[in-house]
Coordinates of C-alpha atoms in Angstrom, one line a residue:
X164 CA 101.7 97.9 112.1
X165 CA 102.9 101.3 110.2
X166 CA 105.4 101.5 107.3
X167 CA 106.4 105.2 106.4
X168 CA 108.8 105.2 103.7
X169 CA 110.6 101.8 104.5
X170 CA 109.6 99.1 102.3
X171 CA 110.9 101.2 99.2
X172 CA 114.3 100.9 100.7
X173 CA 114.6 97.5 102.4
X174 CA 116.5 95.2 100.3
X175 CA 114.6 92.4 100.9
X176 CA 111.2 94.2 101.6
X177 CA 108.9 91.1 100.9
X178 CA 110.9 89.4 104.0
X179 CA 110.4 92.2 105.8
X180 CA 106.4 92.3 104.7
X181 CA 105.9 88.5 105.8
X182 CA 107.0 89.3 109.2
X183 CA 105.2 91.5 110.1
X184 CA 101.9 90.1 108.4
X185 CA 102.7 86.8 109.9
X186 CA 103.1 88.5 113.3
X187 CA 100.2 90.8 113.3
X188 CA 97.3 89.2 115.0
X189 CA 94.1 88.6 112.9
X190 CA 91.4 91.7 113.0
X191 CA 95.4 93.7 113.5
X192 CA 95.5 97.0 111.1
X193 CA 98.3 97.7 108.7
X194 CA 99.2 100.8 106.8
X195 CA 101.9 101.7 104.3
X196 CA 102.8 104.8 103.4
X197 CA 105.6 104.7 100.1
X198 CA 106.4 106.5 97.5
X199 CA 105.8 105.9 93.4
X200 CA 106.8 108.3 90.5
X201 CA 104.1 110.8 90.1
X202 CA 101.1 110.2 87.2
X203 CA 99.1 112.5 85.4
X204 CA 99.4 116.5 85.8
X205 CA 102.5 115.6 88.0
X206 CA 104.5 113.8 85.5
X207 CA 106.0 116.8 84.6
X208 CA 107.8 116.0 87.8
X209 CA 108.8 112.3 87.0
X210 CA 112.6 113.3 86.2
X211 CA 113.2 115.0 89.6
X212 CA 111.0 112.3 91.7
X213 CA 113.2 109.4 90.1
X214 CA 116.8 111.8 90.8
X215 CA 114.7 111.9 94.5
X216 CA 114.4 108.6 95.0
X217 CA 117.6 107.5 93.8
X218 CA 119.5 109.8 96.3
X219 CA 117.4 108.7 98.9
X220 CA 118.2 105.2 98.3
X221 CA 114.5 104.2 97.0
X222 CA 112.7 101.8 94.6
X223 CA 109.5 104.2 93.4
X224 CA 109.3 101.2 90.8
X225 CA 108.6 98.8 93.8
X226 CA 104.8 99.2 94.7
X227 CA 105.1 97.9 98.2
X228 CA 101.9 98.5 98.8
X229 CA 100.1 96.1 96.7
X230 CA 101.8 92.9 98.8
X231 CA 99.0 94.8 101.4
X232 CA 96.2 95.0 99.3
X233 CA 97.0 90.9 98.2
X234 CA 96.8 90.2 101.7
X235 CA 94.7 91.9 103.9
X236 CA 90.5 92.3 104.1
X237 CA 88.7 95.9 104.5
X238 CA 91.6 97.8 102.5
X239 CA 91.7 101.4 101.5
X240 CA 94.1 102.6 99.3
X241 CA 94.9 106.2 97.9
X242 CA 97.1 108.0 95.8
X243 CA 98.8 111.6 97.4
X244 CA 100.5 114.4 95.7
X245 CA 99.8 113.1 91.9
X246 CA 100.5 109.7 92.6
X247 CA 103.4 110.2 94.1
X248 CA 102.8 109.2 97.7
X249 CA 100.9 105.9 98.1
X250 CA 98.4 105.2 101.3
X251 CA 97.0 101.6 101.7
X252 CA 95.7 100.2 104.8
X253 CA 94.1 96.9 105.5
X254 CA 92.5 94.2 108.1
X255 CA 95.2 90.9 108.9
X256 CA 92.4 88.2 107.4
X257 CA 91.6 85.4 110.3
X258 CA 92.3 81.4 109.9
X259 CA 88.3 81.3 109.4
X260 CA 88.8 83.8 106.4
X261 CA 87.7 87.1 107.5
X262 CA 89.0 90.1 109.0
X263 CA 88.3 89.7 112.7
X264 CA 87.5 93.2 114.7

């Protein structure tokens, strides 16, 4: 399962997360790609992110990706373009416990 961009904008995105968890088979591979405000060197850019994201309709407060890293096995997780673009990936986790492959 992929999520590009979405779960910053969904109203209800942690209904929209449990569906798709629930529904992805154990050993199944998720990925979500969001955005947060940029960090560091990039913060000069904060202001014009956040006037971004608010035209666009997003939540860069949100942190979708975290819901991923809570409930999946085998994650990776990086940070894009000072922080603002978020990557995390990660294994559904079986009945038994583990990530099934």
């Amino acid at each position: 399962a992929l999520f590009t961009y979405s779960l910053s904008i969904i109203a209800d995105w942690q209904s929209a997360w449990e569906q798709v968890r629930n529904r992805l088979r154990p050993g199944g591979r998720v990925v979500v790609v969001d955005l947060a405000l940029p960090s560091g060197l990039g913060s000069v850019l904060r202001p014009l992110a956040e006037l971004a994201c608010f035209t666009g309709g997003s939540d860069p407060h949100r942190a979708p990706w975290t819901a991923l890293l809570e409930d999946t096995a085998d994650t990776f997780e990086e940070d894009l373009r000072f922080g603002h673009i978020h990557v995390a990936a990660g294994t559904r986790i079986g009945p038994s416990g583990e990530a099934k492959t």
